[in-house]
mmCIF file with all atom_site columns, C-alpha atoms in Angstrom:
data_model
loop_
_atom_site.group_PDB
_atom_site.id
_atom_site.type_symbol
_atom_site.label_atom_id
_atom_site.label_alt_id
_atom_site.label_comp_id
_atom_site.label_asym_id
_atom_site.label_entity_id
_atom_site.label_seq_id
_atom_site.pdbx_PDB_ins_code
_atom_site.Cartn_x
_atom_site.Cartn_y
_atom_site.Cartn_z
_atom_site.occupancy
_atom_site.B_iso_or_equiv
_atom_site.pdbx_formal_charge
_atom_site.auth_seq_id
_atom_site.auth_comp_id
_atom_site.auth_asym_id
_atom_site.auth_atom_id
_atom_site.pdbx_PDB_model_num
ATOM 1   C CA . GLY A 1 1   ? 116.601 39.896 -64.701 1.00 0.00 ? 1   GLY A CA 1
ATOM 2   C CA . ASP A 1 2   ? 112.520 39.397 -63.645 1.00 0.00 ? 2   ASP A CA 1
ATOM 3   C CA . PRO A 1 3   ? 112.391 41.809 -60.871 1.00 0.00 ? 3   PRO A CA 1
ATOM 4   C CA . ASP A 1 4   ? 110.303 38.537 -59.249 1.00 0.00 ? 4   ASP A CA 1
ATOM 5   C CA . GLU A 1 5   ? 113.198 36.325 -59.564 1.00 0.00 ? 5   GLU A CA 1
ATOM 6   C CA . ILE A 1 6   ? 114.375 34.711 -56.610 1.00 0.00 ? 6   ILE A CA 1
ATOM 7   C CA . ILE A 1 7   ? 118.147 35.108 -56.080 1.00 0.00 ? 7   ILE A CA 1
ATOM 8   C CA . VAL A 1 8   ? 119.796 32.146 -53.384 1.00 0.00 ? 8   VAL A CA 1
ATOM 9   C CA . PRO A 1 9   ? 122.773 33.608 -52.316 1.00 0.00 ? 9   PRO A CA 1
ATOM 10  C CA . GLU A 1 10  ? 124.066 29.985 -51.269 1.00 0.00 ? 10  GLU A CA 1
ATOM 11  C CA . ILE A 1 11  ? 124.425 28.838 -54.814 1.00 0.00 ? 11  ILE A CA 1
ATOM 12  C CA . TYR A 1 12  ? 126.928 31.044 -55.401 1.00 0.00 ? 12  TYR A CA 1
ATOM 13  C CA . LEU A 1 13  ? 128.834 29.734 -52.337 1.00 0.00 ? 13  LEU A CA 1
ATOM 14  C CA . GLN A 1 14  ? 128.101 26.403 -53.806 1.00 0.00 ? 14  GLN A CA 1
ATOM 15  C CA . GLY A 1 15  ? 129.860 26.959 -56.980 1.00 0.00 ? 15  GLY A CA 1
ATOM 16  C CA . ALA A 1 16  ? 132.507 28.441 -55.139 1.00 0.00 ? 16  ALA A CA 1
ATOM 17  C CA . GLY A 1 17  ? 132.948 24.885 -53.288 1.00 0.00 ? 17  GLY A CA 1
ATOM 18  C CA . GLU A 1 18  ? 132.057 23.334 -56.267 1.00 0.00 ? 18  GLU A CA 1
ATOM 19  C CA . ALA A 1 19  ? 134.755 25.786 -58.592 1.00 0.00 ? 19  ALA A CA 1
ATOM 20  C CA . PHE A 1 20  ? 137.119 25.104 -55.911 1.00 0.00 ? 20  PHE A CA 1
ATOM 21  C CA . VAL A 1 21  ? 137.141 21.210 -55.938 1.00 0.00 ? 21  VAL A CA 1
ATOM 22  C CA . LEU A 1 22  ? 137.373 20.863 -59.675 1.00 0.00 ? 22  LEU A CA 1
ATOM 23  C CA . THR A 1 23  ? 140.192 22.871 -59.583 1.00 0.00 ? 23  THR A CA 1
ATOM 24  C CA . ILE A 1 24  ? 141.825 20.370 -57.438 1.00 0.00 ? 24  ILE A CA 1
ATOM 25  C CA . VAL A 1 25  ? 140.992 17.504 -59.238 1.00 0.00 ? 25  VAL A CA 1
ATOM 26  C CA . VAL A 1 26  ? 142.336 19.040 -62.450 1.00 0.00 ? 26  VAL A CA 1
ATOM 27  C CA . SER A 1 27  ? 145.160 20.194 -61.144 1.00 0.00 ? 27  SER A CA 1
ATOM 28  C CA . TRP A 1 28  ? 146.346 16.997 -59.374 1.00 0.00 ? 28  TRP A CA 1
ATOM 29  C CA . LEU A 1 29  ? 145.645 15.013 -62.738 1.00 0.00 ? 29  LEU A CA 1
ATOM 30  C CA . MET A 1 30  ? 147.739 17.457 -64.610 1.00 0.00 ? 30  MET A CA 1
ATOM 31  C CA . THR A 1 31  ? 150.264 17.525 -61.867 1.00 0.00 ? 31  THR A CA 1
ATOM 32  C CA . TRP A 1 32  ? 150.565 13.805 -61.965 1.00 0.00 ? 32  TRP A CA 1
ATOM 33  C CA . THR A 1 33  ? 150.555 13.952 -65.723 1.00 0.00 ? 33  THR A CA 1
ATOM 34  C CA . TYR A 1 34  ? 153.070 16.225 -66.548 1.00 0.00 ? 34  TYR A CA 1
ATOM 35  C CA . ASN A 1 35  ? 154.789 16.767 -63.111 1.00 0.00 ? 35  ASN A CA 1
ATOM 36  C CA . PRO A 1 36  ? 154.763 13.021 -61.300 1.00 0.00 ? 36  PRO A CA 1
ATOM 37  C CA . LYS A 1 37  ? 158.217 13.538 -59.432 1.00 0.00 ? 37  LYS A CA 1
ATOM 38  C CA . ILE A 1 38  ? 156.805 16.247 -57.313 1.00 0.00 ? 38  ILE A CA 1
ATOM 39  C CA . ILE A 1 39  ? 153.603 14.107 -56.058 1.00 0.00 ? 39  ILE A CA 1
ATOM 40  C CA . ASP A 1 40  ? 157.136 11.842 -54.436 1.00 0.00 ? 40  ASP A CA 1
ATOM 41  C CA . ARG A 1 41  ? 159.197 14.667 -52.976 1.00 0.00 ? 41  ARG A CA 1
ATOM 42  C CA . ASN A 1 42  ? 158.225 18.128 -52.513 1.00 0.00 ? 42  ASN A CA 1
ATOM 43  C CA . LEU A 1 43  ? 158.617 20.660 -49.536 1.00 0.00 ? 43  LEU A CA 1
ATOM 44  C CA . LEU A 1 44  ? 155.381 19.748 -47.736 1.00 0.00 ? 44  LEU A CA 1
ATOM 45  C CA . LYS A 1 45  ? 155.751 16.237 -47.722 1.00 0.00 ? 45  LYS A CA 1
ATOM 46  C CA . ASP A 1 46  ? 159.114 16.160 -46.181 1.00 0.00 ? 46  ASP A CA 1
ATOM 47  C CA . LEU A 1 47  ? 157.329 18.716 -43.775 1.00 0.00 ? 47  LEU A CA 1
ATOM 48  C CA . PHE A 1 48  ? 154.416 16.730 -42.622 1.00 0.00 ? 48  PHE A CA 1
ATOM 49  C CA . GLY A 1 49  ? 155.097 13.461 -44.055 1.00 0.00 ? 49  GLY A CA 1
ATOM 50  C CA . TYR A 1 50  ? 152.472 13.075 -46.640 1.00 0.00 ? 50  TYR A CA 1
ATOM 51  C CA . ASN A 1 51  ? 151.040 15.141 -49.507 1.00 0.00 ? 51  ASN A CA 1
ATOM 52  C CA . ASN A 1 52  ? 148.258 17.809 -48.835 1.00 0.00 ? 52  ASN A CA 1
ATOM 53  C CA . VAL A 1 53  ? 145.429 19.643 -51.535 1.00 0.00 ? 53  VAL A CA 1
ATOM 54  C CA . CYS A 1 54  ? 148.154 22.065 -52.584 1.00 0.00 ? 54  CYS A CA 1
ATOM 55  C CA . VAL A 1 55  ? 150.854 19.792 -53.731 1.00 0.00 ? 55  VAL A CA 1
ATOM 56  C CA . GLY A 1 56  ? 148.505 19.395 -56.769 1.00 0.00 ? 56  GLY A CA 1
ATOM 57  C CA . PHE A 1 57  ? 148.787 23.156 -57.100 1.00 0.00 ? 57  PHE A CA 1
ATOM 58  C CA . ASP A 1 58  ? 151.982 24.200 -56.617 1.00 0.00 ? 58  ASP A CA 1
ATOM 59  C CA . THR A 1 59  ? 154.299 23.656 -59.699 1.00 0.00 ? 59  THR A CA 1
ATOM 60  C CA . PRO A 1 60  ? 153.674 24.127 -63.584 1.00 0.00 ? 60  PRO A CA 1
ATOM 61  C CA . PRO A 1 61  ? 151.625 23.325 -65.718 1.00 0.00 ? 61  PRO A CA 1
ATOM 62  C CA . ALA A 1 62  ? 148.657 22.556 -62.921 1.00 0.00 ? 62  ALA A CA 1
ATOM 63  C CA . ARG A 1 63  ? 149.507 26.331 -61.175 1.00 0.00 ? 63  ARG A CA 1
ATOM 64  C CA . TYR A 1 64  ? 148.716 28.197 -64.939 1.00 0.00 ? 64  TYR A CA 1
ATOM 65  C CA . PHE A 1 65  ? 145.115 25.982 -64.633 1.00 0.00 ? 65  PHE A CA 1
ATOM 66  C CA . ALA A 1 66  ? 144.890 27.265 -61.057 1.00 0.00 ? 66  ALA A CA 1
ATOM 67  C CA . VAL A 1 67  ? 145.237 30.910 -61.657 1.00 0.00 ? 67  VAL A CA 1
ATOM 68  C CA . PRO A 1 68  ? 142.347 31.473 -63.111 1.00 0.00 ? 68  PRO A CA 1
ATOM 69  C CA . MET A 1 69  ? 140.399 29.048 -61.883 1.00 0.00 ? 69  MET A CA 1
ATOM 70  C CA . PHE A 1 70  ? 140.949 30.499 -58.338 1.00 0.00 ? 70  PHE A CA 1
ATOM 71  C CA . ALA A 1 71  ? 139.609 33.871 -59.916 1.00 0.00 ? 71  ALA A CA 1
ATOM 72  C CA . LEU A 1 72  ? 136.281 32.195 -60.616 1.00 0.00 ? 72  LEU A CA 1
ATOM 73  C CA . VAL A 1 73  ? 136.494 30.961 -57.299 1.00 0.00 ? 73  VAL A CA 1
ATOM 74  C CA . SER A 1 74  ? 137.238 34.281 -55.623 1.00 0.00 ? 74  SER A CA 1
ATOM 75  C CA . PHE A 1 75  ? 134.056 36.087 -58.112 1.00 0.00 ? 75  PHE A CA 1
ATOM 76  C CA . LEU A 1 76  ? 131.711 34.017 -57.409 1.00 0.00 ? 76  LEU A CA 1
ATOM 77  C CA . ALA A 1 77  ? 132.378 34.107 -53.355 1.00 0.00 ? 77  ALA A CA 1
ATOM 78  C CA . MET A 1 78  ? 132.134 37.688 -53.791 1.00 0.00 ? 78  MET A CA 1
ATOM 79  C CA . ARG A 1 79  ? 128.999 37.634 -55.458 1.00 0.00 ? 79  ARG A CA 1
ATOM 80  C CA . TYR A 1 80  ? 127.782 35.243 -52.241 1.00 0.00 ? 80  TYR A CA 1
ATOM 81  C CA . VAL A 1 81  ? 128.934 37.671 -49.948 1.00 0.00 ? 81  VAL A CA 1
ATOM 82  C CA . ARG A 1 82  ? 127.179 40.679 -51.566 1.00 0.00 ? 82  ARG A CA 1
ATOM 83  C CA . LEU A 1 83  ? 124.394 39.288 -52.143 1.00 0.00 ? 83  LEU A CA 1
ATOM 84  C CA . ASP A 1 84  ? 123.745 37.337 -48.225 1.00 0.00 ? 84  ASP A CA 1
ATOM 85  C CA . SER A 1 85  ? 124.815 40.527 -47.490 1.00 0.00 ? 85  SER A CA 1
ATOM 86  C CA . LEU A 1 86  ? 121.846 42.476 -49.235 1.00 0.00 ? 86  LEU A CA 1
ATOM 87  C CA . ARG A 1 87  ? 119.888 39.834 -48.108 1.00 0.00 ? 87  ARG A CA 1
ATOM 88  C CA . ALA A 1 88  ? 120.734 40.237 -44.447 1.00 0.00 ? 88  ALA A CA 1
ATOM 89  C CA . GLN A 1 89  ? 120.252 44.417 -44.572 1.00 0.00 ? 89  GLN A CA 1
ATOM 90  C CA . LEU A 1 90  ? 116.588 43.359 -45.633 1.00 0.00 ? 90  LEU A CA 1
ATOM 91  C CA . GLN A 1 91  ? 115.761 41.128 -43.165 1.00 0.00 ? 91  GLN A CA 1
ATOM 92  C CA . ILE A 1 92  ? 117.072 43.306 -40.912 1.00 0.00 ? 92  ILE A CA 1
ATOM 93  C CA . ILE A 1 93  ? 114.396 45.795 -41.492 1.00 0.00 ? 93  ILE A CA 1
ATOM 94  C CA . GLU A 1 94  ? 111.550 43.024 -42.324 1.00 0.00 ? 94  GLU A CA 1
ATOM 95  C CA . GLU A 1 95  ? 108.099 43.798 -40.916 1.00 0.00 ? 95  GLU A CA 1
ATOM 96  C CA . ASP A 1 96  ? 107.638 40.292 -41.052 1.00 0.00 ? 96  ASP A CA 1
ATOM 97  C CA . GLU A 1 97  ? 108.226 38.880 -38.182 1.00 0.00 ? 97  GLU A CA 1
ATOM 98  C CA . SER A 1 98  ? 109.026 35.143 -39.351 1.00 0.00 ? 98  SER A CA 1
ATOM 99  C CA . LEU A 1 99  ? 111.201 36.932 -41.902 1.00 0.00 ? 99  LEU A CA 1
ATOM 100 C CA . LYS A 1 100 ? 113.208 39.465 -39.530 1.00 0.00 ? 100 LYS A CA 1
ATOM 101 C CA . ILE A 1 101 ? 116.623 38.336 -38.401 1.00 0.00 ? 101 ILE A CA 1
ATOM 102 C CA . THR A 1 102 ? 118.104 40.152 -35.170 1.00 0.00 ? 102 THR A CA 1
ATOM 103 C CA . ARG A 1 103 ? 120.735 42.880 -34.956 1.00 0.00 ? 103 ARG A CA 1
ATOM 104 C CA . CYS A 1 104 ? 123.314 40.177 -33.678 1.00 0.00 ? 104 CYS A CA 1
ATOM 105 C CA . GLN A 1 105 ? 122.659 37.937 -36.251 1.00 0.00 ? 105 GLN A CA 1
ATOM 106 C CA . TYR A 1 106 ? 123.022 40.417 -38.618 1.00 0.00 ? 106 TYR A CA 1
ATOM 107 C CA . TRP A 1 107 ? 126.224 41.727 -37.658 1.00 0.00 ? 107 TRP A CA 1
ATOM 108 C CA . THR A 1 108 ? 127.458 38.447 -37.268 1.00 0.00 ? 108 THR A CA 1
ATOM 109 C CA . THR A 1 109 ? 126.774 37.917 -40.798 1.00 0.00 ? 109 THR A CA 1
ATOM 110 C CA . ARG A 1 110 ? 128.041 41.109 -41.979 1.00 0.00 ? 110 ARG A CA 1
ATOM 111 C CA . VAL A 1 111 ? 131.596 40.545 -39.961 1.00 0.00 ? 111 VAL A CA 1
ATOM 112 C CA . CYS A 1 112 ? 131.467 36.684 -41.474 1.00 0.00 ? 112 CYS A CA 1
ATOM 113 C CA . ASN A 1 113 ? 130.918 37.697 -44.708 1.00 0.00 ? 113 ASN A CA 1
ATOM 114 C CA . ALA A 1 114 ? 133.621 40.549 -44.854 1.00 0.00 ? 114 ALA A CA 1
ATOM 115 C CA . CYS A 1 115 ? 135.874 38.554 -43.574 1.00 0.00 ? 115 CYS A CA 1
ATOM 116 C CA . TYR A 1 116 ? 135.292 36.137 -46.295 1.00 0.00 ? 116 TYR A CA 1
ATOM 117 C CA . GLY A 1 117 ? 135.323 38.193 -48.742 1.00 0.00 ? 117 GLY A CA 1
ATOM 118 C CA . PHE A 1 118 ? 138.811 39.343 -47.859 1.00 0.00 ? 118 PHE A CA 1
ATOM 119 C CA . PHE A 1 119 ? 140.369 36.205 -47.496 1.00 0.00 ? 119 PHE A CA 1
ATOM 120 C CA . MET A 1 120 ? 138.862 35.433 -50.922 1.00 0.00 ? 120 MET A CA 1
ATOM 121 C CA . CYS A 1 121 ? 140.118 37.894 -52.453 1.00 0.00 ? 121 CYS A CA 1
ATOM 122 C CA . CYS A 1 122 ? 144.109 37.208 -51.368 1.00 0.00 ? 122 CYS A CA 1
ATOM 123 C CA . LEU A 1 123 ? 143.153 33.423 -52.259 1.00 0.00 ? 123 LEU A CA 1
ATOM 124 C CA . SER A 1 124 ? 145.802 33.477 -55.237 1.00 0.00 ? 124 SER A CA 1
ATOM 125 C CA . LEU A 1 125 ? 148.326 34.748 -53.297 1.00 0.00 ? 125 LEU A CA 1
ATOM 126 C CA . LEU A 1 126 ? 148.183 31.258 -52.144 1.00 0.00 ? 126 LEU A CA 1
ATOM 127 C CA . LEU A 1 127 ? 149.668 30.644 -55.431 1.00 0.00 ? 127 LEU A CA 1
ATOM 128 C CA . VAL A 1 128 ? 152.640 33.332 -55.293 1.00 0.00 ? 128 VAL A CA 1
ATOM 129 C CA . VAL A 1 129 ? 153.517 32.400 -51.986 1.00 0.00 ? 129 VAL A CA 1
ATOM 130 C CA . SER A 1 130 ? 154.091 28.860 -52.608 1.00 0.00 ? 130 SER A CA 1
ATOM 131 C CA . PRO A 1 131 ? 155.901 26.466 -50.103 1.00 0.00 ? 131 PRO A CA 1
ATOM 132 C CA . ASP A 1 132 ? 159.468 27.057 -51.282 1.00 0.00 ? 132 ASP A CA 1
ATOM 133 C CA . VAL A 1 133 ? 158.821 30.740 -50.403 1.00 0.00 ? 133 VAL A CA 1
ATOM 134 C CA . ASP A 1 134 ? 157.211 30.421 -46.898 1.00 0.00 ? 134 ASP A CA 1
ATOM 135 C CA . ARG A 1 135 ? 155.425 27.179 -46.065 1.00 0.00 ? 135 ARG A CA 1
ATOM 136 C CA . GLY A 1 136 ? 154.080 28.221 -42.873 1.00 0.00 ? 136 GLY A CA 1
ATOM 137 C CA . PHE A 1 137 ? 152.081 31.594 -44.624 1.00 0.00 ? 137 PHE A CA 1
ATOM 138 C CA . HIS A 1 138 ? 151.367 28.578 -47.613 1.00 0.00 ? 138 HIS A CA 1
ATOM 139 C CA . THR A 1 139 ? 149.903 26.080 -45.439 1.00 0.00 ? 139 THR A CA 1
ATOM 140 C CA . MET A 1 140 ? 148.165 28.806 -42.562 1.00 0.00 ? 140 MET A CA 1
ATOM 141 C CA . GLY A 1 141 ? 146.313 30.315 -45.807 1.00 0.00 ? 141 GLY A CA 1
ATOM 142 C CA . TYR A 1 142 ? 144.649 26.773 -46.968 1.00 0.00 ? 142 TYR A CA 1
ATOM 143 C CA . LEU A 1 143 ? 144.101 26.154 -43.307 1.00 0.00 ? 143 LEU A CA 1
ATOM 144 C CA . ALA A 1 144 ? 142.532 29.820 -43.504 1.00 0.00 ? 144 ALA A CA 1
ATOM 145 C CA . ILE A 1 145 ? 139.460 28.595 -46.559 1.00 0.00 ? 145 ILE A CA 1
ATOM 146 C CA . ILE A 1 146 ? 138.415 26.175 -44.061 1.00 0.00 ? 146 ILE A CA 1
ATOM 147 C CA . VAL A 1 147 ? 137.880 28.341 -41.118 1.00 0.00 ? 147 VAL A CA 1
ATOM 148 C CA . PHE A 1 148 ? 136.502 31.564 -43.390 1.00 0.00 ? 148 PHE A CA 1
ATOM 149 C CA . ASP A 1 149 ? 134.057 28.905 -44.818 1.00 0.00 ? 149 ASP A CA 1
ATOM 150 C CA . TRP A 1 150 ? 133.017 27.673 -41.610 1.00 0.00 ? 150 TRP A CA 1
ATOM 151 C CA . LEU A 1 151 ? 132.073 31.321 -40.589 1.00 0.00 ? 151 LEU A CA 1
ATOM 152 C CA . VAL A 1 152 ? 129.753 31.936 -43.402 1.00 0.00 ? 152 VAL A CA 1
ATOM 153 C CA . PHE A 1 153 ? 128.207 28.629 -42.784 1.00 0.00 ? 153 PHE A CA 1
ATOM 154 C CA . PHE A 1 154 ? 127.808 29.581 -38.903 1.00 0.00 ? 154 PHE A CA 1
ATOM 155 C CA . ALA A 1 155 ? 126.411 32.653 -39.730 1.00 0.00 ? 155 ALA A CA 1
ATOM 156 C CA . ASN A 1 156 ? 124.035 31.415 -41.888 1.00 0.00 ? 156 ASN A CA 1
ATOM 157 C CA . TYR A 1 157 ? 123.242 28.304 -39.424 1.00 0.00 ? 157 TYR A CA 1
ATOM 158 C CA . LEU A 1 158 ? 122.357 31.521 -36.734 1.00 0.00 ? 158 LEU A CA 1
ATOM 159 C CA . GLU A 1 159 ? 119.622 32.980 -39.278 1.00 0.00 ? 159 GLU A CA 1
ATOM 160 C CA . ALA A 1 160 ? 118.134 29.791 -39.967 1.00 0.00 ? 160 ALA A CA 1
ATOM 161 C CA . LYS A 1 161 ? 114.594 29.729 -39.039 1.00 0.00 ? 161 LYS A CA 1
ATOM 162 C CA . GLU A 1 162 ? 114.242 25.937 -38.556 1.00 0.00 ? 162 GLU A CA 1
ATOM 163 C CA . VAL A 1 163 ? 117.689 24.171 -38.052 1.00 0.00 ? 163 VAL A CA 1
ATOM 164 C CA . THR A 1 164 ? 118.040 20.645 -38.463 1.00 0.00 ? 164 THR A CA 1
ATOM 165 C CA . ASN A 1 165 ? 120.107 18.045 -36.137 1.00 0.00 ? 165 ASN A CA 1
ATOM 166 C CA . ALA A 1 166 ? 121.883 17.332 -39.249 1.00 0.00 ? 166 ALA A CA 1
ATOM 167 C CA . SER A 1 167 ? 122.690 20.743 -39.456 1.00 0.00 ? 167 SER A CA 1
ATOM 168 C CA . LYS A 1 168 ? 123.918 20.783 -35.489 1.00 0.00 ? 168 LYS A CA 1
ATOM 169 C CA . VAL A 1 169 ? 126.195 18.418 -35.780 1.00 0.00 ? 169 VAL A CA 1
ATOM 170 C CA . TRP A 1 170 ? 127.992 19.448 -38.932 1.00 0.00 ? 170 TRP A CA 1
ATOM 171 C CA . ILE A 1 171 ? 128.377 23.157 -37.379 1.00 0.00 ? 171 ILE A CA 1
ATOM 172 C CA . THR A 1 172 ? 129.812 21.727 -34.399 1.00 0.00 ? 172 THR A CA 1
#
């Protein structure tokens, strides 16, 4: 590529989120079309009283679509982690004070990225450990997506040179 090309790691994070949403939508459409009975009666609905996002992935044929899509989500997430960690590494040694980050910001970014990256490598396990196998693990895995996404957003928030009020409200 072009050595002067600017790479923005957050584009990969955004792509991971968009690929995940696409997976949700297509999986739910497939479940609704080919396995609609599971929407009315399933273990998660029995446990929580409503269908959560997992129900759309949990049965064939939607699961067959979701598995490679989760691999794409994981790839995009790992690309983000690598590029964002590299950016932090460069920013900590930056001579221009307006671009430099503190050691605290650096280590927060590295730890949050490492946690997010590790979790995203394990993301496809959520399709292996179905609610039939372990409802608690399965549900906690989807809740972990929220936690690890928030950690990465929080690290970016801490690195930001200018923070809007909307960003403060969102991160809170």
